Amino acid sequence: MTRLDRVEQTRTLTPRTAVIWAVLRGELDRRPGERLTVLDVGGGTGGFAVPLAEAGHQVTVVDASPDALAALTRRAAEAGVADRVRALQGDGDALAGLVEPATVDLVLCHSVLEVVDDPAPVVAALAAALRPGGAASVLVAGRAAAVLGRAMNGHLDVAAALAADPHGSAGPRDTLRRRYDADGAAALLAAAGLTVEEVHGVRVLADLLPAAVADGQPAALVELERALAARSPYRDLAAQLHLFARRPA
Ligand SMILES: C[S@@+](CC[C@H](N)C(=O)[O-])C[C@H]1O[C@@H](n2cnc3c(N)ncnc32)[C@H](O)[C@@H]1O
């Protein structure tokens, strides 16, 4: 049993995390026994950073929010991995001043590109931080799910605005600046020189089901999410899209 197995056994995999962990596990399994240098940009309170540190990796979290970093530091201490988690306040498009270029084995950027001013320089900074051959795990909000979700809740005007807006935002009151389809997100990463290897849908079903179903059959839901995640058209209707990409060696 690997250290990540032990970490996974102590945590409940949810529809939000199961597909992403499955992809990350594939990358970690390629390099058994190695202590990887991981960078989590916009890593928040450490939902991925702390388990990765528990699995033995050295993780730096760069986040704009001091509050999130304080919570991360507490969480890392409680998990006994404070020595393997470094918290840095900073901006995702200014990584060069915080992290030595071309030194990172695995970079995470989850639920960040939809809120930053401009995603392109952030993705360029992620790519520059990676060593040749290093991998990027990028999670973005899905556009189709947002359109369908607004419509199913009766907000047809918002659904129409989202569908028509070139960035997939419903306007100034929308909490997100943009949403993606798989091709658009892949093109963003490719423009920074990254080779996209896998695209999965995250939460294909979870947000559509009645709570009684989701809460009553959690293991079956996770299993079905994993079964549908890579298959079109299910993937393309997911609430989030997970892209796994690599800096060419
Ligand atoms: C929605 S949270 C996602 C947190 C975490 N990645 C996750 O998936 O649970 C977005 C995080 O990005 C951070 N953030 C937003 N804009 C940023 C920027 N320009 N540079 C760095 N972090 C940023 C926020 O402070 C917040 O912690």
Coordinates of C-alpha atoms and ligand atoms in Angstrom, one line a residue:
M1 CA 0.0 0.0 0.0
T2 CA 1.4 3.4 -1.0
R3 CA 1.3 6.5 1.2
L4 CA -1.4 7.9 -1.1
D5 CA -3.5 4.7 -0.6
R6 CA -3.3 5.3 3.2
V7 CA -4.3 9.0 2.7
E8 CA -7.2 8.0 0.4
Q9 CA -8.4 5.4 2.9
T10 CA -8.8 8.1 5.6
R11 CA -10.7 10.5 3.4
T12 CA -14.1 10.2 1.8
L13 CA -13.9 10.5 -2.0
T14 CA -16.8 12.7 -3.1
P15 CA -18.2 13.6 -6.5
R16 CA -16.1 16.8 -6.3
T17 CA -12.9 15.0 -5.8
A18 CA -13.0 11.4 -6.9
V19 CA -12.3 12.0 -10.6
I20 CA -9.5 14.4 -9.9
W21 CA -7.8 12.2 -7.4
A22 CA -8.0 9.3 -9.9
V23 CA -6.1 11.4 -12.5
L24 CA -3.5 12.6 -10.0
R25 CA -3.0 9.1 -8.7
G26 CA -2.1 8.0 -12.2
E27 CA 0.7 10.7 -12.3
L28 CA 2.0 9.9 -8.8
D29 CA 2.0 6.2 -9.6
R30 CA 4.3 6.9 -12.6
R31 CA 6.9 8.0 -10.1
P32 CA 6.7 5.7 -7.1
G33 CA 8.8 6.6 -4.1
E34 CA 9.7 10.0 -5.4
R35 CA 9.1 13.1 -3.3
L36 CA 7.6 15.4 -5.9
T37 CA 7.7 19.2 -5.9
V38 CA 4.1 20.3 -6.1
L39 CA 2.7 23.8 -6.6
D40 CA -0.9 24.6 -5.9
V41 CA -1.9 28.0 -7.4
G42 CA -5.0 29.4 -5.7
G43 CA -4.9 26.3 -3.5
G44 CA -7.0 28.0 -0.8
T45 CA -7.3 26.1 2.5
G46 CA -5.4 23.0 1.2
G47 CA -8.0 20.5 0.2
F48 CA -5.5 19.0 -2.2
A49 CA -2.3 20.4 -0.8
V50 CA -2.5 18.7 2.6
P51 CA -3.3 15.2 1.3
L52 CA -0.5 15.5 -1.2
A53 CA 1.9 16.5 1.6
E54 CA 0.5 13.6 3.7
A55 CA 1.4 11.3 0.8
G56 CA 5.0 12.5 1.2
H57 CA 5.3 15.3 -1.4
Q58 CA 6.6 18.8 -0.9
V59 CA 3.8 21.3 -1.6
T60 CA 3.9 25.1 -2.1
V61 CA 0.5 26.9 -2.1
V62 CA 0.4 30.3 -3.7
D63 CA -2.9 32.1 -2.9
A64 CA -4.0 35.7 -2.9
S65 CA -6.0 35.3 0.3
P66 CA -4.1 35.6 3.7
D67 CA -7.2 34.1 5.4
A68 CA -7.1 31.0 3.2
L69 CA -3.4 30.6 3.8
A70 CA -3.9 30.9 7.6
A71 CA -6.5 28.1 7.4
L72 CA -4.1 26.0 5.2
T73 CA -1.3 26.5 7.7
R74 CA -3.5 25.3 10.6
R75 CA -4.8 22.3 8.6
A76 CA -1.2 21.3 7.7
A77 CA -0.1 21.5 11.3
E78 CA -3.1 19.4 12.4
A79 CA -2.3 16.8 9.8
G80 CA 1.4 16.7 11.0
V81 CA 2.8 17.9 7.7
A82 CA 3.6 21.6 8.4
D83 CA 7.2 20.9 7.3
R84 CA 6.1 19.8 3.8
V85 CA 3.6 22.6 3.1
R86 CA 4.8 26.1 2.3
A87 CA 2.2 28.9 2.2
L88 CA 3.0 32.0 0.0
Q89 CA 0.7 34.9 -0.5
G90 CA 0.8 36.1 -4.1
D91 CA -0.8 36.3 -7.5
G92 CA -1.1 33.5 -9.9
D93 CA 0.3 35.5 -12.8
A94 CA 3.4 36.6 -10.8
L95 CA 4.7 33.1 -9.9
A96 CA 8.2 33.9 -11.3
G97 CA 9.0 36.0 -8.3
L98 CA 7.8 33.3 -5.8
V99 CA 8.8 30.0 -7.4
E100 CA 12.0 29.2 -9.3
P101 CA 11.1 28.6 -13.0
A102 CA 11.2 25.0 -14.3
T103 CA 11.4 23.4 -10.8
V104 CA 7.9 22.0 -10.3
D105 CA 6.9 18.4 -11.0
L106 CA 3.1 18.9 -10.6
V107 CA 1.2 22.1 -10.7
L108 CA -2.5 22.4 -9.6
C109 CA -4.7 25.2 -10.5
H110 CA -8.3 24.4 -9.4
S111 CA -11.3 26.7 -9.7
V112 CA -9.1 29.8 -10.2
L113 CA -9.0 30.6 -13.9
E114 CA -12.7 31.5 -13.9
V115 CA -12.1 34.3 -11.3
V116 CA -8.8 35.9 -12.3
D117 CA -8.6 39.1 -14.3
D118 CA -6.9 37.4 -17.2
P119 CA -6.4 33.6 -17.4
A120 CA -3.7 33.6 -20.1
P121 CA -0.8 35.0 -18.0
V122 CA -1.7 32.7 -15.1
V123 CA -1.6 29.6 -17.4
A124 CA 1.7 30.9 -18.9
A125 CA 3.1 31.2 -15.3
L126 CA 2.0 27.7 -14.5
A127 CA 3.7 26.3 -17.6
A128 CA 6.9 28.3 -16.8
A129 CA 7.0 26.9 -13.2
L130 CA 6.9 23.3 -14.5
R131 CA 10.0 21.3 -15.2
P132 CA 10.1 19.9 -18.8
G133 CA 8.0 16.7 -18.5
G134 CA 6.1 18.1 -15.5
A135 CA 2.3 18.0 -15.3
A136 CA -0.5 20.4 -14.7
S137 CA -3.9 19.7 -13.2
V138 CA -6.4 22.4 -14.1
L139 CA -10.0 22.6 -13.0
V140 CA -12.4 25.1 -14.5
A141 CA -16.1 25.8 -14.4
G142 CA -18.1 24.2 -17.2
R143 CA -20.3 26.4 -19.3
A144 CA -23.0 24.0 -20.6
A145 CA -23.9 22.9 -17.0
A146 CA -24.3 26.5 -15.9
V147 CA -26.7 27.2 -18.8
L148 CA -28.7 24.1 -18.1
G149 CA -28.7 24.7 -14.4
R150 CA -30.0 28.2 -14.7
A151 CA -32.7 27.1 -17.1
M152 CA -33.8 24.2 -15.0
N153 CA -34.2 26.6 -12.0
G154 CA -36.5 28.8 -14.1
H155 CA -33.9 31.6 -14.8
L156 CA -34.3 31.5 -18.6
D157 CA -33.0 35.0 -19.0
V158 CA -29.8 34.2 -17.1
A159 CA -29.4 31.0 -19.1
A160 CA -29.8 32.9 -22.3
A161 CA -27.2 35.5 -21.2
L162 CA -24.7 32.8 -20.2
A163 CA -25.2 31.0 -23.5
A164 CA -24.7 34.1 -25.5
D165 CA -21.8 35.6 -23.7
P166 CA -18.5 34.8 -25.4
H167 CA -16.9 34.2 -22.0
G168 CA -19.8 32.2 -20.5
S169 CA -20.5 34.8 -17.8
A170 CA -24.0 36.0 -17.0
G171 CA -22.8 39.6 -16.5
P172 CA -21.7 41.8 -13.6
R173 CA -23.7 40.0 -10.9
D174 CA -22.2 36.6 -11.9
T175 CA -19.7 35.3 -9.3
L176 CA -17.6 33.9 -12.1
R177 CA -15.9 36.0 -14.9
R178 CA -15.9 33.1 -17.4
R179 CA -16.7 29.4 -17.9
Y180 CA -15.3 27.0 -20.4
D181 CA -16.1 24.2 -22.8
A182 CA -13.5 21.5 -23.2
D183 CA -12.1 22.9 -26.5
G184 CA -11.8 26.4 -25.1
A185 CA -10.0 25.2 -22.0
A186 CA -7.7 22.9 -23.9
A187 CA -6.8 25.8 -26.3
L188 CA -5.9 28.0 -23.4
L189 CA -3.4 25.4 -22.1
A190 CA -2.1 24.7 -25.5
A191 CA -1.4 28.4 -26.1
A192 CA 1.0 28.2 -23.1
G193 CA 2.9 25.3 -24.6
L194 CA 1.2 22.6 -22.6
T195 CA 0.1 19.3 -24.2
V196 CA -3.4 18.3 -22.9
E197 CA -3.4 14.6 -22.2
E198 CA -6.8 14.1 -20.6
V199 CA -10.1 15.9 -20.1
H200 CA -12.7 14.7 -17.6
G201 CA -16.0 16.1 -16.4
V202 CA -16.4 16.6 -12.7
R203 CA -19.9 16.5 -11.2
V204 CA -21.7 15.3 -14.3
L205 CA -24.7 14.2 -12.2
A206 CA -24.1 15.4 -8.6
D207 CA -25.7 18.8 -9.0
L208 CA -28.7 17.5 -10.9
L209 CA -29.8 14.8 -8.5
P210 CA -32.2 15.3 -5.6
A211 CA -30.3 15.5 -2.3
A212 CA -32.0 12.3 -1.1
V213 CA -30.5 10.3 -4.0
A214 CA -27.0 11.9 -3.7
D215 CA -26.9 11.5 0.1
G216 CA -28.5 8.1 0.1
Q217 CA -26.2 6.4 -2.4
P218 CA -22.9 8.2 -2.1
A219 CA -20.7 5.3 -3.2
A220 CA -22.9 4.5 -6.2
L221 CA -22.8 8.2 -7.2
V222 CA -19.0 8.4 -7.1
E223 CA -18.8 5.2 -9.1
L224 CA -21.2 6.5 -11.8
E225 CA -19.4 9.9 -11.9
R226 CA -16.1 8.1 -12.5
A227 CA -17.7 5.9 -15.2
L228 CA -19.1 9.0 -17.1
A229 CA -16.3 11.4 -16.6
A230 CA -14.4 10.8 -19.8
R231 CA -17.4 10.0 -22.0
S232 CA -18.9 12.5 -24.3
P233 CA -21.6 13.9 -24.1
Y234 CA -21.7 13.4 -20.3
R235 CA -18.2 14.9 -19.8
D236 CA -19.3 18.1 -21.6
L237 CA -22.3 18.7 -19.4
A238 CA -20.3 18.5 -16.1
A239 CA -20.3 21.3 -13.7
Q240 CA -16.5 21.4 -13.9
L241 CA -13.9 20.3 -16.5
H242 CA -10.6 18.8 -15.3
L243 CA -7.7 19.0 -17.7
F244 CA -4.5 17.2 -17.2
A245 CA -1.6 18.5 -19.3
R246 CA 2.2 18.3 -19.6
R247 CA 5.0 20.5 -20.4
P248 CA 6.9 18.7 -23.2
A249 CA 10.1 17.1 -22.1
Ligands
LIG1 C1 -12.7 28.8 -5.4 S1 -11.2 28.9 -4.5 C2 -10.5 27.4 -5.0 C3 -9.6 26.9 -3.9 C4 -8.9 25.5 -4.2 N1 -8.1 25.6 -5.4 C5 -10.0 24.4 -4.4 O1 -10.2 23.9 -5.5 O2 -10.6 24.1 -3.4 C6 -10.2 30.1 -5.5 C7 -8.9 30.4 -4.7 O3 -8.1 31.2 -5.6 C8 -7.6 32.2 -4.9 N2 -7.3 33.3 -6.0 C9 -8.1 34.0 -6.6 N3 -7.5 34.8 -7.5 C10 -6.2 34.6 -7.4 C11 -5.0 35.0 -8.0 N4 -5.1 36.0 -8.9 N5 -3.8 34.5 -7.6 C12 -3.8 33.6 -6.6 N6 -4.8 33.1 -6.0 C13 -6.0 33.6 -6.4 C14 -8.6 32.6 -3.9 O4 -8.0 33.3 -2.8 C15 -9.2 31.3 -3.5 O5 -8.4 30.7 -2.4

